[in-house]
Coordinates of C-alpha atoms in Angstrom, one line a residue:
M185 CA 75.5 138.0 74.2
G186 CA 72.6 136.1 72.6
I187 CA 75.0 134.8 69.9
L188 CA 77.4 133.6 72.5
A189 CA 74.6 131.8 74.3
V190 CA 73.6 130.0 71.1
I191 CA 77.2 129.1 70.3
S192 CA 77.5 127.6 73.8
L193 CA 74.4 125.6 73.5
V194 CA 75.5 124.3 70.1
G195 CA 78.7 123.2 71.7
L196 CA 76.8 121.5 74.4
A197 CA 74.6 119.6 72.0
A198 CA 77.7 118.5 70.0
S199 CA 79.4 117.2 73.1
S200 CA 76.4 115.3 74.4
A201 CA 76.3 113.3 71.2
S202 CA 80.0 112.4 71.4
T203 CA 81.2 108.8 71.8
T204 CA 82.2 107.6 75.3
N205 CA 85.6 106.0 75.6
V206 CA 85.3 102.9 77.8
E207 CA 88.4 102.0 79.7
D208 CA 89.2 98.4 80.7
N209 CA 88.0 97.2 84.2
S210 CA 85.2 99.8 84.3
V211 CA 82.0 99.9 86.4
F212 CA 78.6 101.1 85.3
V213 CA 77.2 103.2 88.2
L214 CA 73.4 103.0 88.1
S215 CA 71.8 105.6 90.3
L216 CA 68.2 104.6 91.1
S217 CA 67.0 108.0 92.0
G218 CA 64.3 110.2 90.5
T219 CA 61.2 109.4 88.4
L220 CA 61.1 106.5 85.9
N221 CA 59.0 107.0 82.8
E222 CA 58.6 105.0 79.6
R223 CA 60.8 107.5 77.8
A224 CA 62.5 110.6 79.2
A225 CA 63.5 113.5 77.1
E226 CA 66.8 115.2 77.6
D227 CA 66.5 118.0 80.1
P228 CA 68.6 120.9 78.7
L229 CA 67.9 123.3 81.6
A230 CA 69.2 120.7 84.0
T231 CA 72.3 120.3 81.8
L232 CA 72.8 124.0 81.5
T233 CA 72.6 124.6 85.3
G234 CA 74.7 121.6 86.2
E235 CA 71.9 119.8 87.9
V236 CA 71.1 116.1 87.6
S237 CA 67.9 115.4 85.8
E238 CA 65.3 113.7 87.9
N239 CA 63.7 111.9 85.0
I240 CA 64.9 108.5 83.9
G241 CA 63.7 106.8 80.7
L242 CA 63.1 103.1 80.9
D243 CA 64.2 102.7 77.3
K244 CA 67.6 104.4 77.9
L245 CA 68.0 102.5 81.2
L246 CA 67.4 99.1 79.6
N247 CA 69.6 99.9 76.7
A248 CA 72.4 101.0 79.0
I249 CA 72.2 97.6 80.9
K250 CA 72.3 95.8 77.6
K251 CA 75.4 97.7 76.4
A252 CA 77.1 97.0 79.8
K253 CA 76.5 93.3 79.3
D254 CA 78.0 93.4 75.8
K255 CA 80.9 95.6 76.5
E256 CA 83.9 93.5 77.6
E257 CA 85.6 96.4 79.3
I258 CA 82.7 96.8 81.8
K259 CA 83.1 94.2 84.6
G260 CA 80.1 95.0 86.7
I261 CA 77.3 97.2 87.8
Y262 CA 77.2 99.2 91.0
I263 CA 73.6 100.2 92.0
E264 CA 73.2 103.1 94.3
A265 CA 69.5 103.2 95.4
G266 CA 67.8 106.4 96.5
L267 CA 64.4 108.0 96.3
F268 CA 63.0 106.3 93.2
S269 CA 59.5 106.5 91.8
S270 CA 58.5 104.0 89.1
D271 CA 55.5 104.5 87.0
T272 CA 54.4 100.8 87.3
P273 CA 55.4 97.5 88.8
A274 CA 55.9 96.2 85.2
S275 CA 58.6 98.8 84.7
T276 CA 60.6 97.7 87.8
H277 CA 60.1 94.1 86.7
A278 CA 61.6 95.0 83.3
I279 CA 64.7 96.5 84.9
R280 CA 65.1 93.5 87.2
E281 CA 64.9 91.1 84.2
A282 CA 67.5 93.2 82.3
L283 CA 69.8 93.0 85.3
L284 CA 69.3 89.2 85.5
D285 CA 70.2 89.0 81.8
F286 CA 73.3 91.1 82.5
K287 CA 74.5 88.5 85.1
K288 CA 74.3 85.7 82.5
S289 CA 77.5 87.2 81.0
G290 CA 79.3 86.2 84.2
K291 CA 79.6 89.8 85.4
W292 CA 78.7 91.0 88.9
I293 CA 76.2 93.5 90.5
V294 CA 76.7 95.3 93.8
A295 CA 74.0 97.4 95.4
Y296 CA 74.1 100.0 98.2
A297 CA 71.6 102.3 99.9
D298 CA 70.9 104.3 103.0
T299 CA 67.2 103.2 102.6
Y300 CA 65.8 100.7 100.2
E301 CA 62.3 101.6 99.1
Q302 CA 60.2 98.5 98.4
S303 CA 60.5 98.9 94.6
T304 CA 64.2 99.5 94.7
Y305 CA 64.8 96.6 97.0
Y306 CA 62.9 94.4 94.5
I307 CA 65.2 95.6 91.8
C308 CA 68.4 95.3 93.8
S309 CA 67.6 91.8 95.1
V310 CA 69.2 90.5 91.9
A311 CA 72.6 91.8 93.2
D312 CA 75.4 89.5 94.1
K313 CA 76.0 91.7 97.2
I314 CA 73.5 94.0 98.9
F315 CA 74.9 96.5 101.3
L316 CA 73.0 98.8 103.7
N317 CA 73.9 101.8 105.8
P318 CA 74.4 100.6 109.5
D319 CA 71.6 102.8 110.5
G320 CA 69.6 102.2 107.3
M321 CA 66.2 100.8 106.5
I322 CA 64.4 98.4 104.1
D323 CA 60.8 99.3 103.3
W324 CA 59.1 95.9 103.0
H325 CA 55.4 95.9 103.8
G326 CA 53.3 94.5 100.8
L327 CA 51.1 96.2 98.4
A328 CA 48.0 98.4 98.8
S329 CA 45.6 100.3 96.6
T330 CA 43.9 103.3 98.3
P331 CA 41.2 104.9 96.1
Y332 CA 39.3 107.9 97.3
F333 CA 35.9 109.3 96.4
V334 CA 34.7 112.8 95.9
K335 CA 31.0 112.4 95.4
D336 CA 30.0 114.0 98.7
L337 CA 32.6 116.7 98.2
L338 CA 31.1 117.6 94.9
A339 CA 27.6 117.5 96.4
K340 CA 28.6 120.3 98.8
F341 CA 28.9 122.5 95.7
G342 CA 25.7 121.2 94.1
V343 CA 27.6 119.2 91.5
K344 CA 27.0 115.5 90.6
Y345 CA 27.8 113.2 87.7
Q346 CA 25.4 111.3 85.6
L347 CA 26.8 108.0 84.5
C348 CA 26.3 105.6 81.6
K349 CA 28.6 102.6 81.5
V350 CA 28.8 99.0 80.3
G351 CA 30.7 96.5 82.4
K352 CA 30.2 95.8 86.0
Y353 CA 34.0 96.0 86.6
K354 CA 34.4 99.4 84.9
S355 CA 35.4 101.3 88.0
A356 CA 36.9 104.6 86.6
P357 CA 33.7 106.6 87.3
E358 CA 33.4 105.4 91.0
M359 CA 35.6 108.3 92.2
M360 CA 32.9 110.7 91.1
T361 CA 29.7 108.6 91.6
A362 CA 30.2 106.3 94.6
D363 CA 31.1 106.4 98.3
G364 CA 33.4 103.4 98.1
M365 CA 34.6 100.5 96.0
S366 CA 32.0 98.4 94.4
E367 CA 32.3 94.7 95.1
P368 CA 33.3 93.9 91.5
N369 CA 36.0 96.5 91.6
R370 CA 37.2 95.3 95.0
E371 CA 37.4 91.8 93.5
Q372 CA 39.5 92.8 90.5
V373 CA 41.9 95.1 92.5
T374 CA 42.4 92.4 95.1
A375 CA 43.2 89.9 92.3
Y376 CA 45.8 92.1 90.6
I377 CA 47.6 93.5 93.6
N378 CA 47.9 89.9 95.0
G379 CA 49.2 88.8 91.6
I380 CA 51.8 91.5 91.5
W381 CA 52.9 90.7 95.1
E382 CA 53.2 87.0 94.2
V383 CA 55.6 87.9 91.4
M384 CA 57.6 90.1 93.6
L385 CA 57.8 87.5 96.4
K386 CA 58.9 84.7 94.0
D387 CA 61.5 86.9 92.3
V388 CA 63.1 88.1 95.6
S389 CA 62.9 84.5 97.0
D390 CA 64.7 83.1 94.0
S391 CA 67.5 85.7 94.2
R392 CA 68.0 85.9 98.0
K393 CA 67.2 82.3 98.8
I394 CA 64.6 83.4 101.3
P395 CA 61.4 81.3 101.5
V396 CA 58.2 83.1 100.3
D397 CA 56.6 82.4 103.6
S398 CA 59.4 84.2 105.4
L399 CA 59.1 87.2 103.1
N400 CA 55.4 87.4 103.7
A401 CA 56.0 87.2 107.5
Y402 CA 58.6 90.0 107.3
A403 CA 56.0 92.2 105.5
D404 CA 53.4 91.3 108.2
R405 CA 55.9 92.2 110.9
F406 CA 56.5 95.5 109.1
V407 CA 60.3 95.0 109.1
T408 CA 60.6 98.5 107.7
L409 CA 61.2 99.6 111.4
A410 CA 63.4 96.6 112.3
E411 CA 66.9 96.9 113.7
P412 CA 69.4 97.1 110.8
E413 CA 71.3 94.1 112.2
D414 CA 68.1 92.0 111.8
Y415 CA 68.2 92.5 108.0
V416 CA 71.4 90.6 107.9
K417 CA 69.9 87.8 110.0
M418 CA 66.9 87.7 107.6
K419 CA 69.3 87.5 104.6
M420 CA 67.8 90.6 103.1
V421 CA 71.2 92.2 103.0
D422 CA 74.8 90.9 103.1
K423 CA 76.5 93.5 105.2
L424 CA 76.0 96.8 107.0
I425 CA 78.6 99.3 105.8
Y426 CA 79.2 103.1 105.4
T427 CA 79.6 104.9 102.1
D428 CA 83.3 105.2 102.5
E429 CA 83.5 101.4 102.7
V430 CA 81.6 100.8 99.6
K431 CA 84.5 101.6 97.3
G432 CA 86.6 98.9 99.0
E433 CA 83.9 96.3 98.3
V434 CA 83.7 97.4 94.6
K435 CA 87.5 97.3 94.4
K436 CA 87.5 93.7 95.7
M437 CA 85.0 92.8 92.9
L438 CA 87.3 94.5 90.4
K439 CA 90.4 92.8 91.9
I440 CA 92.3 96.1 92.1
D441 CA 94.4 97.6 94.9
E442 CA 93.0 99.9 97.5
S443 CA 95.0 102.8 96.1
D444 CA 93.6 102.4 92.6
D445 CA 90.8 104.5 91.2
I446 CA 87.5 103.0 90.1
K447 CA 86.8 103.7 86.5
Q448 CA 83.1 104.7 86.4
L449 CA 80.4 105.2 83.8
T450 CA 77.1 106.9 84.5
L451 CA 73.8 106.4 82.7
A452 CA 74.5 109.6 80.7
D453 CA 78.0 108.2 79.8
M454 CA 76.4 104.9 78.6
E455 CA 74.3 106.8 76.0
G456 CA 77.6 107.5 74.2
V457 CA 78.9 104.0 74.4
K458 CA 78.7 102.2 71.1
G459 CA 76.7 99.0 71.3
K460 CA 77.0 96.0 69.0
K461 CA 77.2 96.8 65.4
E462 CA 73.6 97.0 64.1
G463 CA 72.9 95.8 60.6
G464 CA 70.2 93.9 58.7
D465 CA 66.6 95.0 58.2
Q466 CA 64.9 97.6 60.3
I467 CA 62.2 96.7 63.0
A468 CA 60.5 99.9 64.1
V469 CA 59.6 100.3 67.8
Y470 CA 56.8 102.9 68.1
Y471 CA 56.3 104.2 71.6
A472 CA 52.6 104.9 72.5
Y473 CA 52.4 105.9 76.2
G474 CA 50.2 108.0 78.3
E475 CA 46.6 108.9 78.1
I476 CA 44.8 108.4 74.8
V477 CA 43.4 111.8 73.7
D478 CA 41.8 113.3 70.5
S479 CA 44.2 116.2 70.7
E480 CA 46.6 117.8 73.2
T481 CA 43.9 120.1 74.4
G482 CA 41.9 117.1 75.5
S483 CA 44.5 115.9 78.0
L484 CA 43.5 115.3 81.6
V485 CA 47.0 115.7 82.9
D486 CA 49.0 118.6 81.4
T487 CA 52.4 117.5 82.7
E488 CA 52.5 114.0 81.1
H489 CA 53.1 112.6 77.7
N490 CA 49.9 111.7 75.8
I491 CA 48.9 109.4 72.9
V492 CA 47.4 112.0 70.5
A493 CA 45.3 110.2 68.0
N494 CA 45.8 112.3 64.9
T495 CA 49.6 112.4 65.5
V496 CA 49.9 108.7 66.1
C497 CA 47.8 107.8 63.1
K498 CA 50.0 109.9 60.8
D499 CA 53.1 108.4 62.3
L500 CA 51.8 104.8 61.8
E501 CA 50.8 105.7 58.2
K502 CA 54.4 106.7 57.5
L503 CA 55.7 103.4 58.9
T504 CA 53.1 101.6 56.8
N505 CA 54.5 103.2 53.6
D506 CA 58.2 103.0 54.6
D507 CA 59.6 100.0 52.7
D508 CA 62.8 100.0 54.9
V509 CA 60.6 99.1 57.9
K510 CA 59.9 95.3 57.8
A511 CA 57.8 95.1 60.9
V512 CA 56.6 97.3 63.7
V513 CA 56.6 96.8 67.5
L514 CA 53.9 99.0 69.1
R515 CA 55.1 99.6 72.7
V516 CA 52.0 100.4 74.6
N517 CA 51.9 101.8 78.1
S518 CA 48.5 103.4 78.6
P519 CA 45.5 103.2 80.9
G520 CA 43.3 104.3 78.0
G521 CA 41.3 107.5 77.3
S522 CA 39.0 108.7 74.6
A523 CA 37.0 105.9 72.9
Y524 CA 36.9 107.9 69.7
A525 CA 40.7 108.3 69.6
S526 CA 41.2 104.6 70.4
E527 CA 39.0 103.7 67.4
Q528 CA 41.1 105.9 65.1
I529 CA 44.4 104.4 66.3
W530 CA 42.9 100.9 66.0
R531 CA 42.1 101.7 62.3
A532 CA 45.7 102.9 61.8
V533 CA 47.1 99.7 63.4
T534 CA 44.8 97.6 61.2
N535 CA 46.0 99.4 58.0
L536 CA 49.6 98.8 59.1
K537 CA 49.1 95.1 59.8
A538 CA 47.7 94.7 56.2
K539 CA 51.2 95.5 54.9
K540 CA 53.6 94.3 57.5
P541 CA 53.6 92.4 60.9
V542 CA 52.6 94.3 64.0
V543 CA 53.6 93.1 67.4
V544 CA 52.5 94.8 70.6
S545 CA 54.8 95.0 73.6
M546 CA 52.8 95.9 76.7
G547 CA 54.4 98.0 79.4
G548 CA 52.9 98.9 82.8
Y549 CA 49.4 99.5 81.4
A550 CA 47.7 98.4 78.2
A551 CA 44.1 98.5 79.5
S552 CA 40.8 99.8 78.2
G553 CA 41.7 102.1 75.4
G554 CA 45.2 100.8 75.8
Y555 CA 44.0 97.3 75.0
Y556 CA 41.7 98.7 72.2
I557 CA 44.7 100.0 70.2
S558 CA 46.6 96.7 70.9
C559 CA 44.0 94.1 70.0
A560 CA 44.4 94.3 66.2
A561 CA 48.1 93.3 66.3
N562 CA 49.4 90.0 64.9
Y563 CA 50.9 89.1 68.3
I564 CA 50.8 90.5 71.8
V565 CA 53.7 90.3 74.4
S566 CA 52.9 91.3 78.0
E567 CA 55.0 91.8 81.1
P568 CA 53.8 89.4 83.9
T569 CA 52.6 92.4 85.9
T570 CA 51.1 94.5 83.1
I571 CA 47.6 95.8 83.9
T572 CA 45.5 95.0 80.8
G573 CA 42.0 94.1 79.6
S574 CA 39.3 96.4 81.0
I575 CA 37.2 95.9 78.0
G576 CA 34.4 98.3 78.7
I577 CA 33.2 101.8 78.1
F578 CA 31.5 104.6 80.0
G579 CA 30.2 108.2 79.6
M580 CA 30.2 110.5 82.5
F581 CA 28.4 113.9 82.3
P582 CA 28.6 116.6 84.9
D583 CA 25.3 118.1 86.2
F584 CA 25.9 121.7 87.5
S585 CA 22.2 122.5 87.9
G586 CA 22.3 122.2 91.6
L587 CA 25.2 124.6 91.9
L588 CA 23.6 127.1 89.5
T589 CA 20.1 127.1 90.8
E590 CA 20.3 126.0 94.5
K591 CA 23.7 127.5 95.4
L592 CA 23.9 130.6 93.1
G593 CA 20.2 131.3 92.6
V594 CA 20.4 131.2 88.8
K595 CA 16.9 130.6 87.1
F596 CA 16.3 129.0 83.8
D597 CA 13.5 128.8 81.3
E598 CA 13.2 127.0 78.0
V599 CA 11.9 127.4 74.5
K600 CA 12.6 124.7 71.8
T601 CA 11.6 123.7 68.4
N602 CA 12.0 119.9 68.8
K603 CA 11.7 117.4 71.5
H604 CA 15.4 117.0 72.2
A605 CA 16.6 120.4 71.1
A606 CA 17.8 121.2 74.7
F607 CA 19.7 117.9 75.0
G608 CA 22.7 118.5 77.2
T609 CA 21.6 121.8 78.6
I610 CA 23.3 122.9 81.9
A611 CA 19.9 124.0 83.2
R612 CA 18.9 120.5 84.3
P613 CA 20.1 116.9 84.5
F614 CA 19.2 114.4 81.8
N615 CA 15.7 113.1 82.0
A616 CA 14.9 109.4 81.8
E617 CA 14.3 109.3 78.0
E618 CA 17.6 111.2 77.4
M619 CA 19.5 108.8 79.7
A620 CA 18.0 105.9 77.8
L621 CA 19.3 107.3 74.5
L622 CA 22.7 107.8 76.0
E623 CA 22.7 104.2 77.4
Q624 CA 22.0 102.9 73.9
Y625 CA 24.8 104.9 72.5
I626 CA 27.3 103.7 75.1
G627 CA 26.0 100.2 74.5
R628 CA 26.9 100.5 70.8
G629 CA 30.4 101.6 71.7
Y630 CA 30.8 98.6 74.0
N631 CA 29.6 96.2 71.3
L632 CA 32.1 97.7 68.9
F633 CA 34.9 97.4 71.4
R634 CA 34.0 93.7 71.9
K635 CA 33.9 93.1 68.2
R636 CA 37.3 94.7 67.7
V637 CA 38.8 92.4 70.4
A638 CA 37.0 89.3 69.1
D639 CA 38.2 89.9 65.5
G640 CA 41.7 90.7 66.7
R641 CA 42.0 87.7 69.0
Q642 CA 40.1 85.4 66.6
Q643 CA 37.4 84.5 69.2
S644 CA 33.7 84.8 69.3
I645 CA 32.0 87.8 70.9
E646 CA 30.5 85.4 73.4
Q647 CA 33.9 84.3 74.5
I648 CA 35.1 87.9 74.8
E649 CA 32.0 88.8 76.9
E650 CA 33.0 86.2 79.5
I651 CA 36.3 88.1 80.1
A652 CA 35.1 91.6 79.4
Q653 CA 32.6 93.7 81.5
G654 CA 35.5 96.1 82.2
R655 CA 37.5 93.5 84.1
V656 CA 41.1 94.3 84.6
W657 CA 43.6 91.4 84.3
L658 CA 47.2 91.0 85.2
G659 CA 49.5 89.9 82.4
N660 CA 50.0 86.4 83.8
D661 CA 46.3 85.9 83.9
A662 CA 45.7 87.6 80.5
L663 CA 47.8 84.9 79.0
K664 CA 45.6 82.2 80.3
I665 CA 42.4 83.8 78.8
K666 CA 44.2 84.5 75.5
L667 CA 44.1 88.3 75.7
V668 CA 47.9 88.1 75.2
D669 CA 50.1 85.6 73.5
E670 CA 53.3 85.5 75.5
I671 CA 54.9 86.9 78.6
G672 CA 58.1 88.9 78.1
G673 CA 59.7 92.2 77.5
L674 CA 60.4 94.5 74.6
D675 CA 63.3 92.3 73.3
K676 CA 61.1 89.3 73.0
A677 CA 58.5 91.4 71.1
I678 CA 61.2 92.7 68.7
A679 CA 62.4 89.1 68.1
K680 CA 58.9 88.0 67.4
A681 CA 58.3 90.8 64.9
A682 CA 61.5 89.9 63.1
S683 CA 60.4 86.3 63.0
L684 CA 57.0 87.2 61.5
A685 CA 58.7 89.4 58.9
K686 CA 61.0 86.5 58.1
V687 CA 64.2 88.4 58.6
S688 CA 67.2 86.8 60.3
E689 CA 69.4 89.9 60.6
Y690 CA 67.8 93.0 62.0
H691 CA 68.1 96.1 64.2
A692 CA 65.5 98.1 66.1
T693 CA 64.9 101.8 65.6
S694 CA 62.8 103.8 68.0
Y695 CA 59.9 106.0 66.9
P696 CA 58.8 108.8 67.1
E697 CA 62.2 110.5 67.1
E698 CA 63.0 112.2 70.3
Q699 CA 62.9 116.0 70.4
S700 CA 66.2 117.7 70.0
W701 CA 67.8 119.5 73.0
W702 CA 66.7 122.8 71.4
E703 CA 63.1 121.8 71.1
N704 CA 63.1 120.6 74.7
L705 CA 64.5 123.8 75.8
L706 CA 61.8 125.8 74.0
D707 CA 59.1 123.5 75.4
Q708 CA 60.4 124.1 78.9
A709 CA 60.7 127.9 78.3
T710 CA 57.1 128.2 77.0
S711 CA 55.5 125.5 79.2
K712 CA 52.2 126.2 80.7
N713 CA 53.1 124.1 83.7
N714 CA 54.2 126.9 86.1
Y715 CA 56.0 126.8 89.4
L716 CA 52.7 126.7 91.3
D717 CA 51.7 123.6 89.4
E718 CA 55.0 121.9 90.2
Q719 CA 54.5 122.7 93.9
L720 CA 51.0 121.4 93.8
Q721 CA 52.3 118.1 92.4
A722 CA 54.9 117.9 95.0
T723 CA 52.4 118.5 97.8
L724 CA 49.6 116.2 96.6
G725 CA 51.9 113.3 95.6
E726 CA 49.9 110.3 94.4
Y727 CA 46.7 112.4 94.7
Y728 CA 47.9 115.0 92.1
E729 CA 46.6 113.0 89.1
P730 CA 43.0 112.5 90.6
F731 CA 43.0 116.2 91.4
K732 CA 43.9 117.0 87.7
F733 CA 41.3 114.5 86.6
V734 CA 38.5 116.4 88.5
K735 CA 39.9 119.8 87.5
N736 CA 40.0 119.1 83.8
M737 CA 37.0 116.8 83.5
N738 CA 35.2 119.1 81.1
R739 CA 38.1 119.2 78.7
Q740 CA 38.0 115.5 77.9
S741 CA 35.8 113.5 75.6
A742 CA 32.7 112.4 77.4
I743 CA 32.9 108.8 76.1
Q744 CA 35.9 107.1 77.7
A745 CA 37.6 103.7 77.7
R746 CA 40.1 104.1 80.4
L747 CA 41.2 103.0 83.9
P748 CA 40.8 105.3 87.0
Y749 CA 43.8 107.5 87.8
Y750 CA 43.4 106.6 91.5
V751 CA 44.7 103.1 91.3
N752 CA 48.1 103.4 93.0
I753 CA 50.3 100.5 93.9
K754 CA 52.5 101.5 96.8

């Protein structure tokens, strides 16, 4: 029986790698449902059970749209919007830009939904025709960030955190050490959510020909609860129809009879569609996404992909020594993490740049440690809504002495040979002299961070200090202060890398290689993320990551260059 199972699985793997035959007058059906990540590994258990995987890889999605544009037999894209969770506003912007590029080929896009979430409506607003269920809804309300704070909760257990940080805007520790947002943090969050909203307003306005003032007024009126007929009057949708009527509308676009079948291709089908013939020199695209950690055991969030320093450094060294690779695009989507790990990766990027051009393509986040590993590149391309900058550093150290002595009645004594022999003991908090030593250490880390940025961006440390202090910048604003060189997506970064390498014919290859279906199956079978963890994530929603942050605080490096997990753009 075991042998039969293996044979079946091998057959499955072979079939999944087969080439998709594309018939003339076909439609690419894009289902915007599930969770969008930078990359999404194949889900073998979902395939085996016949379920649809809920994970969507941005890389595969963008590639599918590009293939659909280039494939003459594909005449249009039908988007069916459902419950869709994007990791960042920059990712939804990248999808929207790809769809706009698709339309340049003269092909059409049609969208339908029972309910359009704000992010899916933003994407679908590029469509030639937007249809809605006659009893449907469009969630259009603006953006908000709702951080929460656990200092008083921890105090109930006799736990508090001692903080050393450099940068008045460095807000990550506030969740543990403050009762609310500091004014500098409020200033920067206000700036970047308004900046993201401005991009969304302009994009929707351009596509739907609705004035920005009107779109803002709709959000203020909370048209989420409006009558569906009002959406047509507002020009937010073109028609209210039922699902059985959608096929008729698509057939009109295809110019086929009502009795004809629609030839459809799913996202999974598009993986097997051959793209344009790729030749020329190789440009490597290395994906670095997630939290930056020294090792897998230092991860704050078990369920997510991480940038593991020793692994990334080895991978970059291989690319450095691979003569077939003429340039490297480092695709960064990270809020940061360990300062030590960030320095190691910075070194690997510097060594790589000494032999061949390195271009950074910034995804949703390239902030704090994410910017640290980016700043040595020859050139940096950012999405307009990328969260970047945050040049600052902090150390946060738990003090459990209140819990142990006051709550649990544990008593401590001390014998030592040297003045600071008991440095870091759980018996007491740091004293003033010990905190002063820690502040000096954190200060040196900040000075090194500034120097790395100044050297990479060819500016003085004084110039960098003016835009540092842990301040978060939106991509559009980062361009103005020279933290990035250009606004654009991954394709633009690849083209720039080829230009710097002085190659005219090229193709892009993704690294690191994705795990095989068998490796993914083994990972799922042996995963430490059990059913209870999945249920907890489903229950807590956006608060799951902060919960994990608190739960696993002692597993991480104490010295961090990262953004807070609680920044959520709704």
